[in-house]
């Protein structure tokens, strides 16, 4: 009797990680990328966004990047874009025992409207990018209408 054995992830964890990584890289490289919307959640970097009374505060984990390698932009459509680039190392004779740090361009975009563009501030310290996006108008009260 001949039958294929199911792939056992527990016994072949290293090979499984390699196969999954290659498959996802292939999918993400294509312009018809079906995972475009979830790709941001899976790969580039982690982000926290806080809705404060007067502003939105965004904290992005970008360890190992220089300030010059990070670009933050906000356009008139309300799209905040964070882009960071880690240079791809040149081919070398280096024999890695473990090579997990990725190189290339990492990007996330967010739709945040009603932001005062002139007052946006960006800082970067200890691998954390901090973006403060002041709100145009603070909603202080809610108007209640009476039904007639």
Coordinates of N, CA and C in Angstrom, one line a residue:
X1 N 0.8 -1.2 0.0 CA 0.0 0.0 0.0 C 0.9 1.2 0.0
X2 N 0.5 2.2 -0.8 CA 1.3 3.4 -0.9 C 0.3 4.6 -0.6
X3 N 0.7 5.4 0.3 CA 0.0 6.6 0.6 C 0.9 7.7 1.1
X4 N 0.7 8.9 0.7 CA 1.5 10.0 1.2 C 1.3 10.3 2.7
X5 N 2.3 10.5 3.4 CA 2.2 10.9 4.8 C 1.9 12.4 4.9
X6 N 1.1 12.7 5.9 CA 0.8 14.2 6.1 C 2.1 14.8 6.6
X7 N 2.2 16.1 6.3 CA 3.4 16.8 6.7 C 3.2 17.1 8.2
X8 N 4.2 16.6 9.0 CA 4.1 16.8 10.5 C 4.9 18.0 10.9
X9 N 4.2 19.1 11.2 CA 4.9 20.4 11.5 C 5.7 20.2 12.7
X10 N 5.3 19.5 13.7 CA 6.1 19.4 14.9 C 7.5 18.7 14.7
X11 N 7.5 17.7 13.9 CA 8.8 17.0 13.6 C 9.6 17.7 12.6
X12 N 9.0 18.5 11.7 CA 9.7 19.2 10.7 C 9.5 20.7 10.8
X13 N 9.6 21.3 12.0 CA 9.3 22.7 12.2 C 10.2 23.6 11.4
X14 N 11.5 23.3 11.3 CA 12.4 24.2 10.6 C 12.1 24.2 9.1
X15 N 11.8 23.0 8.5 CA 11.5 22.9 7.1 C 10.1 23.6 6.8
X16 N 9.2 23.4 7.8 CA 7.9 24.0 7.6 C 7.9 25.5 7.6
X17 N 8.7 26.0 8.5 CA 8.9 27.5 8.6 C 9.5 28.0 7.3
X18 N 10.5 27.3 6.8 CA 11.1 27.7 5.5 C 10.2 27.7 4.3
X19 N 9.4 26.6 4.2 CA 8.4 26.5 3.2 C 7.3 27.6 3.2
X20 N 6.8 27.8 4.4 CA 5.8 28.8 4.6 C 6.3 30.2 4.3
X21 N 7.6 30.4 4.8 CA 8.2 31.7 4.5 C 8.3 32.0 3.0
X22 N 8.8 31.0 2.3 CA 9.0 31.1 0.8 C 7.7 31.3 0.1
X23 N 6.6 30.6 0.5 CA 5.3 30.7 -0.1 C 4.8 32.1 0.1
X24 N 4.8 32.6 1.4 CA 4.3 33.9 1.6 C 5.1 35.0 0.9
X25 N 6.4 34.9 0.9 CA 7.2 35.9 0.1 C 6.8 35.9 -1.3
X26 N 6.6 34.8 -1.9 CA 6.2 34.7 -3.3 C 4.9 35.4 -3.6
X27 N 3.9 35.2 -2.7 CA 2.6 35.8 -2.8 C 2.7 37.3 -2.6
X28 N 3.5 37.7 -1.6 CA 3.6 39.2 -1.3 C 4.3 39.9 -2.4
X29 N 5.2 39.3 -3.2 CA 6.0 40.0 -4.2 C 5.2 40.3 -5.5
X30 N 4.0 39.7 -5.7 CA 3.3 39.9 -6.9 C 2.3 41.1 -6.8
X31 N 2.2 41.8 -7.9 CA 1.3 43.0 -7.8 C -0.1 42.7 -7.7
X32 N -0.5 41.5 -8.0 CA -1.9 41.1 -7.8 C -2.2 40.5 -6.4
X33 N -1.3 40.9 -5.5 CA -1.2 40.3 -4.2 C -2.6 40.2 -3.5
X34 N -3.1 39.0 -3.3 CA -4.4 38.8 -2.7 C -4.4 39.1 -1.2
X35 N -3.2 39.1 -0.6 CA -3.0 39.3 0.8 C -2.7 40.8 1.2
X36 N -2.8 41.7 0.2 CA -2.4 43.1 0.4 C -3.0 43.7 1.7
X37 N -4.2 43.5 1.9 CA -4.9 44.1 3.1 C -4.4 43.5 4.4
X38 N -4.2 42.2 4.4 CA -3.8 41.6 5.7 C -2.3 41.5 5.8
X39 N -1.6 41.7 4.7 CA -0.1 41.7 4.7 C 0.5 42.7 5.7
X40 N -0.1 43.8 5.8 CA 0.3 44.8 6.7 C 0.3 44.4 8.2
X41 N -0.7 43.5 8.4 CA -0.9 43.0 9.8 C 0.1 41.9 10.1
X42 N 0.6 41.2 9.1 CA 1.4 40.0 9.3 C 2.9 40.3 9.3
X43 N 3.3 41.3 8.5 CA 4.8 41.3 8.2 C 5.5 42.5 8.7
X44 N 5.3 43.8 8.3 CA 6.3 44.8 8.4 C 6.7 45.2 9.8
X45 N 5.8 45.8 10.6 CA 6.1 46.2 12.0 C 4.8 46.4 12.7
X46 N 4.9 46.4 14.0 CA 3.8 46.5 14.9 C 3.5 48.0 15.3
X47 N 2.2 48.3 15.4 CA 1.8 49.7 15.6 C 0.7 49.7 16.7
X48 N 0.7 50.7 17.5 CA -0.3 51.0 18.4 C -0.8 52.4 18.1
X49 N -2.2 52.6 18.0 CA -2.8 53.9 17.7 C -3.7 54.2 18.9
X50 N -3.5 55.4 19.5 CA -4.3 55.8 20.6 C -5.2 57.0 20.2
X51 N -6.5 56.9 20.5 CA -7.4 58.0 20.2 C -7.5 58.9 21.5
X52 N -6.7 60.0 21.5 CA -6.7 60.9 22.7 C -7.8 62.0 22.4
X53 N -8.0 62.8 23.4 CA -9.0 63.8 23.2 C -8.7 64.8 22.1
X54 N -7.5 65.3 22.0 CA -7.1 66.3 21.1 C -6.3 65.8 19.9
X55 N -5.9 64.5 19.9 CA -5.0 64.0 18.9 C -5.0 62.5 18.8
X56 N -4.5 62.0 17.7 CA -4.2 60.5 17.6 C -2.7 60.4 17.8
X57 N -2.4 59.4 18.6 CA -1.0 59.1 18.8 C -0.7 57.7 18.3
X58 N 0.4 57.6 17.5 CA 0.8 56.4 16.9 C 2.2 56.0 17.4
X59 N 2.4 54.8 17.8 CA 3.7 54.2 18.2 C 4.0 53.0 17.3
X60 N 5.1 53.1 16.6 CA 5.5 52.0 15.7 C 6.8 51.4 16.1
X61 N 6.9 50.1 16.2 CA 8.2 49.5 16.5 C 9.0 49.3 15.3
X62 N 10.1 50.0 15.3 CA 11.1 50.0 14.1 C 12.5 49.9 14.7
X63 N 12.8 48.8 15.4 CA 14.2 48.6 15.9 C 15.2 48.4 14.8
X64 N 16.4 49.0 15.0 CA 17.4 48.7 14.0 C 17.5 49.7 12.8
X65 N 16.5 50.6 12.7 CA 16.5 51.5 11.6 C 17.1 52.8 12.1
X66 N 17.7 53.6 11.2 CA 18.2 54.9 11.5 C 17.1 55.9 11.2
X67 N 17.1 57.1 11.7 CA 16.1 58.1 11.4 C 16.0 58.4 9.9
X68 N 17.2 58.4 9.3 CA 17.2 58.7 7.8 C 16.5 57.6 7.0
X69 N 16.4 56.4 7.5 CA 15.8 55.3 6.7 C 14.3 55.2 6.9
X70 N 13.7 56.2 7.7 CA 12.3 56.2 8.0 C 11.7 57.4 7.3
X71 N 10.5 57.2 6.6 CA 9.8 58.2 6.0 C 8.4 58.2 6.4
X72 N 7.9 59.3 6.9 CA 6.5 59.5 7.3 C 5.8 60.5 6.5
X73 N 4.6 60.2 5.9 CA 3.9 61.2 5.1 C 2.4 61.1 5.4
X74 N 1.8 62.2 5.2 CA 0.3 62.3 5.4 C -0.2 63.1 4.2
X75 N -1.1 62.6 3.4 CA -1.6 63.3 2.2 C -3.0 63.8 2.4
X76 N -3.5 64.6 1.5 CA -4.8 65.3 1.6 C -5.9 64.3 1.6
X77 N -5.7 63.0 1.2 CA -6.8 62.0 1.3 C -6.9 61.4 2.7
X78 N -6.1 61.9 3.6 CA -6.2 61.3 5.0 C -5.4 60.1 5.2
X79 N -4.4 59.8 4.3 CA -3.6 58.6 4.4 C -2.3 58.9 5.0
X80 N -2.0 58.2 6.2 CA -0.7 58.3 6.8 C 0.1 57.1 6.4
X81 N 1.3 57.4 5.9 CA 2.1 56.3 5.4 C 3.5 56.3 6.1
X82 N 3.8 55.2 6.6 CA 5.1 55.0 7.3 C 5.9 54.0 6.5
X83 N 7.1 54.4 6.0 CA 7.9 53.5 5.2 C 9.3 53.5 5.8
X84 N 9.9 52.3 5.9 CA 11.2 52.2 6.5 C 12.0 51.2 5.6
X85 N 13.3 51.5 5.4 CA 14.1 50.7 4.5 C 15.3 50.2 5.2
X86 N 15.6 48.9 5.1 CA 16.8 48.3 5.6 C 17.5 47.8 4.4
X87 N 18.8 48.3 4.2 CA 19.6 48.0 3.1 C 19.8 46.5 3.0
X88 N 19.7 45.9 1.8 CA 20.0 44.5 1.5 C 21.5 44.4 1.5
X89 N 22.0 43.5 2.3 CA 23.5 43.3 2.3 C 24.0 42.7 1.0
X90 N 25.1 43.2 0.6 CA 25.7 42.7 -0.6 C 26.1 41.2 -0.4
X91 N 26.1 40.5 -1.5 CA 26.5 39.1 -1.5 C 27.9 39.0 -0.8
X92 N 28.0 38.0 0.0 CA 29.3 37.8 0.7 C 29.5 36.3 1.0
X93 N 30.6 36.0 1.5 CA 31.0 34.6 1.8 C 30.5 34.3 3.2
X94 N 29.7 35.2 3.9 CA 29.2 34.9 5.2 C 28.4 33.7 5.3
X95 N 28.6 32.8 6.2 CA 27.8 31.6 6.4 C 27.0 31.8 7.7
X96 N 25.7 32.1 7.4 CA 24.8 32.3 8.6 C 24.4 31.0 9.2
X97 N 24.4 31.0 10.5 CA 23.8 29.9 11.2 C 22.3 30.1 11.5
X98 N 22.0 31.4 11.6 CA 20.6 31.8 11.7 C 20.5 33.2 11.1
X99 N 19.5 33.3 10.2 CA 19.4 34.6 9.4 C 17.9 35.0 9.4
X100 N 17.4 35.7 10.5 CA 16.0 36.0 10.6 C 15.7 37.5 10.3
X101 N 16.7 38.4 10.4 CA 16.4 39.8 10.1 C 16.2 40.0 8.7
X102 N 15.1 40.6 8.3 CA 14.8 40.8 6.9 C 15.3 42.2 6.5
X103 N 15.6 42.3 5.2 CA 16.1 43.5 4.6 C 15.1 43.9 3.5
X104 N 15.1 45.2 3.1 CA 14.2 45.7 2.1 C 13.3 46.8 2.6
X105 N 12.2 47.0 2.0 CA 11.3 48.1 2.4 C 10.1 47.6 3.1
X106 N 9.8 48.3 4.2 CA 8.7 47.9 5.1 C 7.7 49.1 5.1
X107 N 6.4 48.8 4.9 CA 5.5 50.0 4.8 C 4.2 49.6 5.4
X108 N 3.6 50.6 6.1 CA 2.2 50.5 6.6 C 1.5 51.8 6.2
X109 N 0.2 51.7 6.0 CA -0.6 52.9 5.7 C -1.9 52.9 6.5
X110 N -2.4 54.0 6.9 CA -3.5 54.2 7.8 C -4.4 55.3 7.2
X111 N -5.7 55.1 7.3 CA -6.6 56.2 6.9 C -7.1 56.9 8.1
X112 N -6.6 58.2 8.3 CA -6.9 59.0 9.5 C -7.3 60.3 9.0
X113 N -8.6 60.7 9.1 CA -9.1 62.0 8.6 C -9.2 63.0 9.7
X114 N -9.5 64.2 9.4 CA -9.6 65.3 10.3 C -8.4 65.5 11.1
X115 N -7.2 65.6 10.4 CA -6.0 65.8 11.1 C -5.4 67.2 10.7
X116 N -4.9 67.9 11.6 CA -4.3 69.2 11.4 C -2.8 69.0 10.9
X117 N -2.7 68.9 9.6 CA -1.4 68.6 9.0 C -0.2 69.5 9.4
X118 N -0.5 70.7 9.6 CA 0.5 71.7 10.0 C 1.1 71.4 11.4
X119 N 0.4 70.7 12.2 CA 0.8 70.4 13.6 C 1.3 69.0 13.9
X120 N 1.4 68.2 12.9 CA 1.8 66.8 13.0 C 3.3 66.8 13.5
X121 N 3.6 66.0 14.5 CA 5.0 65.9 15.0 C 5.4 64.4 15.0
X122 N 6.7 64.2 14.6 CA 7.2 62.9 14.5 C 8.5 62.8 15.3
X123 N 8.7 61.8 16.1 CA 10.0 61.6 16.8 C 10.3 60.1 16.8
X124 N 11.6 59.8 17.0 CA 12.1 58.4 16.9 C 13.2 58.2 18.0
X125 N 12.9 57.3 18.9 CA 13.9 57.1 20.0 C 13.8 55.6 20.4
X126 N 14.9 55.0 20.6 CA 15.0 53.7 21.1 C 14.2 52.7 20.3
X127 N 14.2 52.9 19.0 CA 13.5 51.9 18.1 C 12.0 52.1 18.0
X128 N 11.5 53.2 18.6 CA 10.0 53.5 18.6 C 9.8 54.8 17.9
X129 N 9.0 54.7 16.8 CA 8.5 55.9 16.1 C 7.3 56.4 16.8
X130 N 7.2 57.7 17.1 CA 6.1 58.3 17.8 C 5.5 59.4 16.9
X131 N 4.3 59.2 16.4 CA 3.7 60.2 15.5 C 2.4 60.8 16.3
X132 N 2.4 62.1 16.4 CA 1.2 62.8 17.0 C 0.5 63.5 15.9
X133 N -0.8 63.2 15.7 CA -1.6 63.7 14.7 C -2.8 64.5 15.4
X134 N -2.6 65.8 15.6 CA -3.6 66.6 16.2 C -4.9 66.6 15.4
X135 N -6.0 66.5 16.1 CA -7.3 66.6 15.5 C -7.7 68.0 15.1
X136 N -8.4 68.2 14.0 CA -8.8 69.5 13.5 C -9.8 70.1 14.5
X137 N -10.8 69.3 14.9 CA -11.8 69.9 15.8 C -12.1 68.8 16.8
X138 N -12.1 69.3 18.1 CA -12.4 68.4 19.2 C -13.9 68.5 19.4
X139 N -14.5 67.3 19.4 CA -16.0 67.2 19.7 C -16.2 67.2 21.2
X140 N -16.7 68.3 21.8 CA -16.8 68.5 23.2 C -18.1 68.0 23.7
X141 N -19.1 68.2 22.9 CA -20.5 67.8 23.4 C -21.3 67.2 22.3
X142 N -22.3 66.6 22.8 CA -23.3 65.9 21.8 C -24.6 66.7 21.9
X143 N -25.1 67.1 20.8 CA -26.3 67.8 20.8 C -27.5 66.9 20.7
X144 N -28.4 67.1 21.6 CA -29.6 66.2 21.6 C -30.8 67.0 21.0
X145 N -31.5 66.3 20.1 CA -32.6 66.9 19.4 C -33.9 66.4 20.1
X146 N -34.9 67.3 20.2 CA -36.2 66.8 20.7 C -37.1 66.5 19.5
X147 N -37.9 65.5 19.7 CA -38.8 65.0 18.6 C -40.1 65.8 18.7
X148 N -40.5 66.4 17.7 CA -41.8 67.2 17.7 C -42.9 66.4 17.1

